[in-house]
Short mmCIF file of C-alpha atoms and ligand atoms in Angstrom, two decimals:
data_model
loop_
_atom_site.label_atom_id
_atom_site.label_comp_id
_atom_site.label_asym_id
_atom_site.label_seq_id
_atom_site.Cartn_x
_atom_site.Cartn_y
_atom_site.Cartn_z
CA MET U 1 -11.65 21.38 3.15
CA LEU U 2 -8.29 23.38 3.53
CA PHE U 3 -5.40 21.75 5.22
CA ARG U 4 -3.34 23.75 7.76
CA PHE U 5 -0.90 20.68 8.89
CA THR U 6 0.14 21.01 12.47
CA ASP U 7 3.57 21.81 13.66
CA GLU U 8 4.05 17.87 14.53
CA GLN U 9 2.92 16.91 10.95
CA LEU U 10 5.22 19.19 9.42
CA MET U 11 8.08 18.05 11.65
CA ILE U 12 7.60 14.44 10.70
CA GLN U 13 7.40 15.22 7.01
CA ALA U 14 10.63 17.07 7.35
CA MET U 15 12.25 14.19 9.38
CA VAL U 16 11.39 11.54 6.92
CA ARG U 17 12.06 13.74 3.71
CA GLU U 18 15.65 14.25 4.97
CA PHE U 19 16.07 10.67 6.01
CA ALA U 20 14.62 9.13 2.86
CA ARG U 21 16.58 11.37 0.53
CA LYS U 22 19.84 10.68 2.25
CA VAL U 23 19.57 6.96 3.20
CA ILE U 24 16.90 5.63 0.74
CA ALA U 25 17.00 7.47 -2.33
CA PRO U 26 20.76 6.72 -3.44
CA THR U 27 20.37 3.02 -3.74
CA ALA U 28 16.71 2.82 -5.10
CA ALA U 29 17.79 2.35 -8.59
CA GLU U 30 20.15 -0.58 -7.73
CA ARG U 31 17.56 -2.17 -5.65
CA ASP U 32 15.31 -2.05 -8.55
CA ARG U 33 17.96 -3.75 -10.67
CA THR U 34 18.90 -6.26 -8.09
CA LYS U 35 15.58 -6.82 -6.54
CA GLU U 36 17.31 -6.79 -3.14
CA PHE U 37 14.69 -6.63 -0.43
CA PRO U 38 15.36 -3.28 1.85
CA ALA U 39 15.62 -5.16 5.02
CA ASP U 40 18.32 -2.78 6.47
CA ASN U 41 16.52 0.44 5.45
CA LEU U 42 13.30 -1.06 7.07
CA LYS U 43 15.28 -1.52 10.57
CA LYS U 44 16.47 2.34 10.32
CA MET U 45 12.83 3.21 9.39
CA ALA U 46 11.61 1.37 12.55
CA GLU U 47 14.19 3.30 14.62
CA LEU U 48 12.44 6.51 13.39
CA GLY U 49 9.01 5.03 14.22
CA LEU U 50 7.82 4.45 10.76
CA MET U 51 6.74 0.77 11.23
CA GLY U 52 4.29 1.34 13.72
CA MET U 53 3.17 4.77 13.11
CA MET U 54 -0.58 4.50 14.19
CA VAL U 55 0.16 1.89 16.84
CA PRO U 56 -0.52 3.51 20.12
CA PRO U 57 2.68 4.11 22.40
CA ALA U 58 1.21 1.34 24.81
CA TYR U 59 2.06 -1.03 22.35
CA GLY U 60 5.33 0.33 21.39
CA GLY U 61 4.24 2.57 18.46
CA GLU U 62 4.24 6.15 17.73
CA GLY U 63 0.52 6.81 17.98
CA ALA U 64 0.90 9.22 15.13
CA ASP U 65 -2.27 10.22 13.14
CA THR U 66 -3.11 9.26 9.49
CA ILE U 67 -2.33 12.61 8.03
CA SER U 68 1.32 12.27 9.48
CA TYR U 69 1.29 8.64 8.18
CA VAL U 70 0.48 9.91 4.75
CA LEU U 71 3.12 12.59 4.71
CA ALA U 72 5.78 10.11 5.72
CA LEU U 73 4.60 7.34 3.22
CA SER U 74 4.58 9.79 0.48
CA GLU U 75 8.17 10.66 1.29
CA ILE U 76 9.46 7.15 1.53
CA ALA U 77 7.46 6.49 -2.02
CA TYR U 78 9.22 9.84 -3.52
CA CYS U 79 12.50 7.89 -3.00
CA CYS U 80 11.49 4.24 -3.47
CA ALA U 81 8.15 2.86 -4.16
CA SER U 82 9.34 -0.67 -3.35
CA THR U 83 10.03 0.37 -0.09
CA ALA U 84 6.98 2.53 0.30
CA VAL U 85 4.64 -0.62 -0.36
CA VAL U 86 6.29 -2.72 2.25
CA MET U 87 5.83 0.21 4.60
CA SER U 88 2.33 0.52 3.69
CA VAL U 89 1.07 -2.98 3.98
CA HIS U 90 2.86 -3.32 7.38
CA ASN U 91 1.22 -0.17 8.87
CA SER U 92 -2.19 0.20 7.20
CA ILE U 93 -3.06 -3.43 7.00
CA VAL U 94 -1.07 -5.54 9.61
CA CYS U 95 -0.69 -3.46 12.29
CA GLU U 96 -4.19 -1.81 11.98
CA SER U 97 -6.05 -5.03 11.93
CA ILE U 98 -4.12 -6.55 15.06
CA LEU U 99 -4.87 -3.18 16.68
CA ARG U 100 -8.52 -3.38 15.68
CA TYR U 101 -9.42 -7.12 15.95
CA GLY U 102 -6.57 -8.61 18.12
CA SER U 103 -7.20 -10.04 21.71
CA GLU U 104 -5.07 -7.95 24.28
CA GLU U 105 -2.71 -10.91 24.29
CA LEU U 106 -2.05 -10.70 20.56
CA LYS U 107 -1.72 -7.08 20.58
CA LYS U 108 0.86 -7.33 23.49
CA THR U 109 2.87 -10.14 21.71
CA TYR U 110 2.78 -8.75 18.23
CA LEU U 111 2.49 -5.12 17.99
CA PRO U 112 5.54 -4.00 19.86
CA LYS U 113 7.98 -6.41 17.54
CA LEU U 114 6.04 -5.09 14.48
CA ALA U 115 6.58 -1.57 15.56
CA ALA U 116 10.14 -2.10 16.22
CA GLY U 117 10.73 -3.70 12.89
CA LYS U 118 11.61 -7.01 14.58
CA MET U 119 8.70 -8.37 12.53
CA ILE U 120 7.57 -7.51 9.16
CA GLY U 121 4.00 -8.17 8.20
CA ALA U 122 2.10 -9.42 5.23
CA PHE U 123 -1.52 -9.82 4.34
CA GLY U 124 -3.02 -12.94 2.46
CA LEU U 125 -6.36 -12.42 1.11
CA THR U 126 -6.05 -12.90 -2.85
CA GLU U 127 -6.06 -16.30 -4.33
CA PRO U 128 -5.43 -17.67 -7.60
CA GLU U 129 -9.20 -17.80 -8.42
CA ALA U 130 -10.24 -14.96 -6.11
CA GLY U 131 -8.67 -11.62 -6.80
CA SER U 132 -11.38 -8.65 -7.18
CA ASP U 133 -13.99 -11.18 -5.48
CA PRO U 134 -12.46 -12.42 -2.19
CA VAL U 135 -15.64 -13.86 -1.25
CA SER U 136 -14.74 -16.75 -3.61
CA GLN U 137 -11.78 -17.60 -1.93
CA ILE U 138 -11.24 -21.52 -0.99
CA THR U 139 -8.63 -21.67 1.26
CA THR U 140 -10.01 -23.49 4.33
CA ALA U 141 -9.65 -23.59 8.26
CA VAL U 142 -10.96 -26.25 10.08
CA ARG U 143 -11.22 -26.26 14.06
CA ASP U 144 -9.48 -28.97 15.74
CA GLY U 145 -9.22 -28.88 19.57
CA ASN U 146 -7.14 -25.90 20.43
CA GLU U 147 -6.03 -25.13 16.77
CA TYR U 148 -7.20 -24.44 13.28
CA VAL U 149 -5.96 -26.24 10.38
CA LEU U 150 -5.29 -24.36 7.33
CA ASN U 151 -5.17 -25.61 3.50
CA GLY U 152 -5.04 -23.47 0.44
CA THR U 153 -2.82 -21.15 -1.39
CA LYS U 154 -2.72 -17.26 -1.38
CA ARG U 155 -1.47 -15.31 -4.45
CA PHE U 156 0.20 -11.84 -4.92
CA THR U 157 1.09 -11.41 -1.35
CA THR U 158 3.23 -8.23 -0.86
CA THR U 159 6.41 -9.29 1.28
CA GLY U 160 5.31 -12.95 1.29
CA LYS U 161 8.78 -14.01 1.29
CA ASN U 162 10.50 -11.50 3.62
CA ALA U 163 7.58 -11.01 6.37
CA HIS U 164 7.64 -12.69 9.68
CA LEU U 165 3.98 -13.00 10.04
CA VAL U 166 1.03 -13.05 7.89
CA ILE U 167 -2.63 -12.09 8.43
CA VAL U 168 -4.24 -14.87 6.37
CA THR U 169 -7.98 -15.18 5.72
CA ALA U 170 -9.69 -18.51 5.45
CA LYS U 171 -13.15 -19.99 5.08
CA THR U 172 -14.42 -21.36 8.43
CA ASP U 173 -17.98 -21.86 7.01
CA GLU U 174 -18.46 -22.05 3.39
CA SER U 175 -22.29 -21.97 3.67
CA LEU U 176 -22.04 -18.43 5.13
CA ARG U 177 -20.16 -16.88 2.26
CA HIS U 178 -18.65 -13.76 3.32
CA GLN U 179 -19.61 -14.24 7.03
CA GLY U 180 -17.82 -17.59 7.11
CA ILE U 181 -14.40 -16.02 6.32
CA SER U 182 -12.10 -15.81 9.27
CA ALA U 183 -8.59 -14.03 9.85
CA PHE U 184 -5.62 -15.68 11.48
CA ILE U 185 -1.94 -14.57 12.39
CA VAL U 186 0.23 -17.13 11.15
CA LYS U 187 3.99 -16.81 11.88
CA LYS U 188 6.50 -17.68 9.32
CA GLY U 189 8.31 -21.10 10.20
CA THR U 190 4.93 -22.67 11.17
CA PRO U 191 5.01 -26.34 10.01
CA GLY U 192 2.64 -26.73 6.80
CA PHE U 193 3.41 -23.04 6.04
CA LYS U 194 5.71 -22.25 3.03
CA VAL U 195 6.40 -19.53 0.19
CA GLY U 196 5.49 -20.47 -3.27
CA HIS U 197 5.99 -18.84 -6.65
CA LEU U 198 8.07 -15.64 -6.43
CA GLU U 199 6.81 -13.09 -9.08
CA ASP U 200 9.10 -11.55 -11.44
CA LYS U 201 7.30 -8.04 -11.66
CA MET U 202 7.39 -5.09 -14.23
CA GLY U 203 8.03 -2.57 -11.00
CA LEU U 204 8.35 -2.67 -7.38
CA ARG U 205 11.09 -5.01 -8.10
CA ALA U 206 12.61 -4.69 -4.38
CA SER U 207 9.26 -5.95 -2.96
CA ASP U 208 8.68 -9.33 -3.28
CA THR U 209 5.35 -10.77 -4.26
CA THR U 210 4.63 -14.47 -3.56
CA ASP U 211 2.32 -17.14 -3.28
CA LEU U 212 1.93 -18.77 0.16
CA ILE U 213 0.91 -22.31 0.47
CA PHE U 214 -0.84 -23.86 3.49
CA ASP U 215 -0.69 -27.51 3.70
CA ASP U 216 -2.30 -28.86 7.12
CA CYS U 217 -0.90 -25.85 8.66
CA ARG U 218 -1.73 -25.72 12.43
CA VAL U 219 -2.55 -22.30 13.75
CA PRO U 220 -3.17 -21.99 17.48
CA ALA U 221 -6.90 -21.04 17.95
CA ASP U 222 -5.94 -17.92 19.98
CA HIS U 223 -4.36 -16.59 16.79
CA LEU U 224 -7.82 -16.01 15.47
CA LEU U 225 -8.43 -12.31 15.05
CA GLY U 226 -11.81 -11.29 16.29
CA GLN U 227 -14.39 -13.73 16.14
CA GLU U 228 -14.99 -16.71 13.56
CA GLY U 229 -16.60 -14.71 10.63
CA ASP U 230 -15.00 -11.50 11.06
CA GLY U 231 -12.47 -12.14 8.30
CA PHE U 232 -14.06 -10.35 5.38
CA LYS U 233 -15.14 -7.44 7.35
CA LEU U 234 -11.59 -7.07 8.62
CA ALA U 235 -10.18 -7.19 5.17
CA MET U 236 -12.46 -4.76 3.84
CA THR U 237 -11.85 -2.31 6.97
CA ALA U 238 -7.95 -2.91 6.48
CA LEU U 239 -8.22 -2.24 2.75
CA ASP U 240 -10.06 1.06 3.51
CA GLY U 241 -7.01 2.23 5.33
CA GLY U 242 -4.63 0.57 2.63
CA ARG U 243 -6.04 2.40 0.03
CA ILE U 244 -5.26 5.67 1.59
CA GLY U 245 -1.68 4.05 1.94
CA ILE U 246 -1.78 3.61 -2.02
CA SER U 247 -2.96 6.89 -2.55
CA ALA U 248 0.08 8.31 -0.38
CA GLN U 249 2.43 6.16 -2.44
CA SER U 250 1.02 7.64 -5.69
CA ILE U 251 1.39 11.30 -4.36
CA GLY U 252 5.09 10.49 -3.62
CA VAL U 253 5.90 8.97 -6.79
CA ALA U 254 4.04 11.47 -8.91
CA GLN U 255 5.97 14.42 -6.99
CA ALA U 256 9.09 12.62 -7.92
CA ALA U 257 8.29 12.59 -11.45
CA LEU U 258 6.96 16.20 -11.51
CA ASP U 259 10.26 17.35 -9.69
CA ALA U 260 12.60 15.59 -12.20
CA SER U 261 10.60 16.78 -15.32
CA ILE U 262 10.91 20.62 -14.02
CA SER U 263 14.59 20.11 -13.52
CA TYR U 264 15.01 18.26 -16.86
CA ALA U 265 13.01 20.88 -18.81
CA LYS U 266 15.15 23.60 -17.11
CA GLN U 267 18.59 22.22 -18.14
CA ARG U 268 17.74 20.53 -21.72
CA SER U 269 18.09 23.04 -24.64
CA GLN U 270 16.55 22.42 -28.16
CA PHE U 271 15.98 24.92 -30.75
CA GLY U 272 18.36 27.30 -28.96
CA GLN U 273 16.54 27.61 -25.72
CA LYS U 274 15.54 25.58 -22.74
CA ILE U 275 12.99 23.30 -23.31
CA ALA U 276 10.99 24.75 -20.11
CA LYS U 277 10.34 27.95 -22.51
CA PHE U 278 8.04 25.85 -24.88
CA GLN U 279 4.43 26.25 -24.02
CA GLY U 280 3.53 22.73 -24.99
CA LEU U 281 5.74 21.52 -22.12
CA ARG U 282 4.84 24.27 -19.59
CA TRP U 283 1.11 23.31 -19.89
CA MET U 284 2.18 19.41 -19.49
CA ILE U 285 3.82 20.52 -16.18
CA ALA U 286 0.83 22.62 -15.48
CA ASP U 287 -1.49 19.86 -15.69
CA MET U 288 0.69 17.26 -13.86
CA ALA U 289 1.03 19.42 -10.93
CA THR U 290 -2.58 20.27 -10.71
CA GLU U 291 -3.71 16.55 -10.94
CA LEU U 292 -1.09 16.04 -8.29
CA GLU U 293 -2.57 18.59 -5.81
CA ALA U 294 -6.02 17.34 -6.54
CA ALA U 295 -4.94 13.73 -5.44
CA ARG U 296 -3.28 15.23 -2.48
CA GLN U 297 -6.40 16.93 -1.30
CA LEU U 298 -8.49 13.94 -1.92
CA THR U 299 -6.16 11.75 0.08
CA MET U 300 -5.79 14.18 3.04
CA SER U 301 -9.36 14.57 3.21
CA ALA U 302 -10.01 10.78 3.46
CA ALA U 303 -7.03 10.59 5.82
CA ALA U 304 -8.83 13.42 8.16
CA MET U 305 -12.13 11.63 8.04
CA LYS U 306 -10.34 8.40 9.49
CA ASP U 307 -8.58 10.53 12.08
CA GLN U 308 -11.97 11.77 13.08
CA GLY U 309 -13.57 8.22 13.33
CA THR U 310 -15.98 9.08 10.41
CA ARG U 311 -16.63 6.49 8.12
CA TYR U 312 -14.30 7.07 5.06
CA THR U 313 -14.54 4.01 2.72
CA ARG U 314 -16.23 5.94 -0.30
CA GLN U 315 -13.54 8.82 0.32
CA ALA U 316 -10.52 6.19 0.54
CA SER U 317 -12.03 4.71 -2.92
CA MET U 318 -12.04 7.99 -4.33
CA ALA U 319 -8.68 9.08 -3.48
CA LYS U 320 -7.14 5.73 -4.46
CA LEU U 321 -8.89 5.75 -7.78
CA PHE U 322 -8.00 9.23 -8.62
CA ALA U 323 -4.59 9.25 -7.27
CA SER U 324 -3.27 5.99 -8.83
CA GLU U 325 -4.64 7.02 -12.23
CA MET U 326 -3.25 10.48 -11.74
CA VAL U 327 0.15 8.89 -11.05
CA ASN U 328 0.01 6.81 -14.43
CA ARG U 329 -0.70 9.90 -16.35
CA VAL U 330 2.10 12.13 -14.57
CA THR U 331 4.71 9.49 -14.99
CA ALA U 332 3.73 8.87 -18.50
CA LYS U 333 4.25 12.70 -19.09
CA ALA U 334 7.48 12.85 -17.40
CA ILE U 335 8.94 10.25 -19.79
CA GLN U 336 7.54 12.31 -22.64
CA ILE U 337 9.32 15.46 -21.18
CA HIS U 338 12.70 13.53 -21.06
CA GLY U 339 12.25 12.34 -24.64
CA GLY U 340 14.27 9.43 -25.66
CA TYR U 341 16.46 9.78 -22.33
CA GLY U 342 12.98 8.99 -20.54
CA PHE U 343 13.01 5.72 -22.07
CA THR U 344 16.47 4.67 -20.67
CA LYS U 345 17.44 3.65 -17.40
CA ASP U 346 19.76 6.49 -16.86
CA TYR U 347 16.73 8.35 -15.91
CA GLU U 348 14.61 7.58 -13.00
CA VAL U 349 11.31 8.49 -14.60
CA GLU U 350 11.79 5.16 -16.32
CA ARG U 351 11.52 3.34 -12.81
CA TYR U 352 8.77 5.72 -11.54
CA TYR U 353 6.51 4.82 -14.67
CA ARG U 354 7.00 1.09 -14.20
CA ASP U 355 6.54 1.23 -10.31
CA ALA U 356 3.23 3.16 -10.65
CA ARG U 357 1.75 0.98 -12.99
CA VAL U 358 0.41 -1.46 -10.45
CA PHE U 359 -1.19 1.35 -8.26
CA THR U 360 -4.46 1.11 -10.24
CA ILE U 361 -4.64 -2.71 -9.48
CA TYR U 362 -3.28 -3.64 -6.15
CA GLU U 363 -5.45 -3.12 -3.10
CA GLY U 364 -8.50 -3.08 -5.33
CA THR U 365 -8.39 -2.25 -9.01
CA SER U 366 -9.96 0.91 -10.25
CA GLU U 367 -12.90 -0.95 -11.51
CA ILE U 368 -13.56 -1.95 -8.07
CA GLN U 369 -13.11 1.66 -6.59
CA ARG U 370 -15.67 2.42 -8.74
CA VAL U 371 -18.04 -0.34 -7.62
CA VAL U 372 -17.60 0.82 -3.83
CA ILE U 373 -18.01 4.50 -4.82
CA SER U 374 -21.21 3.72 -6.75
CA ASN U 375 -22.49 1.32 -4.07
CA HIS U 376 -22.12 3.89 -1.61
CA LEU U 377 -23.80 6.54 -3.86
CA LEU U 378 -26.60 4.65 -5.04
CA LYS U 379 -27.04 2.68 -1.91
CA ASP U 380 -28.89 -0.39 -3.34
CA LYS U 381 -25.86 -2.16 -4.88
CA ARG U 382 -27.78 -4.76 -6.63
CA THR U 383 -29.37 -2.11 -9.00
CA PRO U 384 -28.18 -2.70 -12.50
N1 CAA P 401 -15.81 -1.76 5.72
C1 CAA P 401 -16.60 -2.40 6.95
N2 CAA P 401 -17.24 -3.42 6.41
C2 CAA P 401 -17.42 -3.55 5.02
C3 CAA P 401 -16.79 -2.68 4.06
C4 CAA P 401 -16.01 -1.71 4.68
N3 CAA P 401 -15.26 -1.09 3.74
N4 CAA P 401 -17.14 -3.35 2.84
C5 CAA P 401 -18.03 -4.04 2.92
N5 CAA P 401 -18.18 -4.27 4.11
C6 CAA P 401 -19.02 -5.29 4.94
C7 CAA P 401 -20.69 -5.01 4.37
O1 CAA P 401 -21.20 -3.97 5.35
C8 CAA P 401 -21.27 -6.35 4.35
O2 CAA P 401 -21.46 -6.44 5.75
P1 CAA P 401 -22.87 -7.47 6.32
O3 CAA P 401 -22.36 -8.86 6.42
O4 CAA P 401 -23.21 -6.92 7.88
O5 CAA P 401 -23.98 -7.34 5.34
C9 CAA P 401 -20.17 -7.22 4.05
O6 CAA P 401 -19.04 -6.62 4.33
C10 CAA P 401 -20.17 -7.67 2.66
O7 CAA P 401 -20.38 -6.47 1.56
P2 CAA P 401 -20.60 -6.65 0.17
O8 CAA P 401 -21.85 -7.16 0.07
O9 CAA P 401 -20.68 -4.96 -0.28
O10 CAA P 401 -19.64 -6.99 -0.40
P3 CAA P 401 -18.99 -7.87 -1.91
O11 CAA P 401 -19.03 -9.23 -1.73
O12 CAA P 401 -20.33 -7.30 -2.82
O13 CAA P 401 -17.68 -7.18 -2.20
C11 CAA P 401 -16.21 -5.33 -2.74
C12 CAA P 401 -17.33 -5.83 -2.33
C13 CAA P 401 -16.05 -4.24 -2.72
C14 CAA P 401 -16.06 -5.69 -4.47
C15 CAA P 401 -15.00 -6.08 -2.22
O14 CAA P 401 -15.08 -7.67 -2.59
C16 CAA P 401 -13.67 -5.60 -2.60
O15 CAA P 401 -13.15 -4.77 -2.03
N6 CAA P 401 -12.90 -6.32 -3.37
C17 CAA P 401 -11.62 -6.07 -3.86
C18 CAA P 401 -10.40 -6.84 -3.12
C19 CAA P 401 -9.25 -6.20 -3.14
O16 CAA P 401 -8.97 -4.80 -2.81
N7 CAA P 401 -8.01 -7.17 -3.03
C20 CAA P 401 -6.90 -6.58 -2.97
C21 CAA P 401 -6.10 -7.54 -2.05
S1 CAA P 401 -4.73 -7.16 -1.08
C22 CAA P 401 -3.52 -6.83 -2.08
O17 CAA P 401 -3.94 -6.09 -3.29
C23 CAA P 401 -1.96 -7.41 -2.15
C24 CAA P 401 -1.43 -6.94 -0.76
O18 CAA P 401 -0.52 -7.71 -0.32
C25 CAA P 401 -1.82 -6.00 -0.20
#
């Protein structure tokens, strides 16, 4: 598929590029060092409509398409991957799930606040013993009158500490396996809900990743998303969109690494000439750009299918698999091109390399993407 972006899509890209390079980029290295959550920048992003991009205007959002969202998210990731992952989970997973599964009341209550950046969202699916296999989660939700009582621990929750609300999955009926999992909106401050261990990570350091602990936490029954038993489908559908988001982040970071490499190669001299003159290095740059372009095409293709309302699970997994592995290769090459300097914190490629490392892991590892893709191709996923 050949992409011709619309004027509106290009305008959004140009607007976010200008904003991100002016406002977000200058403090990204400092944030990586201090681990300070980008709360102020997220407020500014909300003012530009970036925190409810695909939410319809009726609920306070921009009503933009997924292609515009990919363009915008890539521009944020180009400047700060930590900020981008907060934007990605908030938009692709939290807003979209409430939009898709929330009652009219929940949509009216939460979407305008999320789109305005007054609330930031997180998603609690993973548990200490349930990562790639979320069906084996053990958090429970037991109905008691007009409430559900939640007990359990969620792990590796992006924005767990700084989010104002979390979509949490829990078992309402153990015997039904994935059909016994339900999803709830739980607000920060609800008694029995607290933030646990804060991870000290290799990359994405300004985005907090935490445990969430539910200890007899009472959630209003009307905060159930969809029906009892819809939680697993909600999570899988949300992750389809989320995987496009991770692909967009991969494209942004890879583009930053490529641009930095080109600029460095043109100014660094060795053996009496700019290193950009050496064929070995020129080929590295050609490979980086080609892989990046392939990832962009896969991602845009999945985004276009989502916009057309076609099932895009396989395409989202292909895009996520390829783009996340691509950015790991591209950022490694960027360090190689920078030589010893690339291994120091004086050059941003060092941060790009660390930030990119988790992209092949979160929102489904590369191995899980291959499971999804092969299940779709072979149809009978139980074939050995
Ligand atoms: N869309 C809609 N429905 C889907 C679906 C999708 N993409 N994928 C599966 N389903 C449905 C199936 O149709 C099936 O429905 P029925 O009950 O009607 O039959 C049901 O869900 C079960 O499907 P499977 O039998 O295929 O499920 P499975 O147990 O074999 O698991 C899996 C499939 C792909 C391995 C899945 O478990 C998976 O994606 N695992 C990875 C989880 C993951 O990505 N975790 C990351 C968490 S978030 C994070 O990283 C941090 C953060 O803060 C964002």
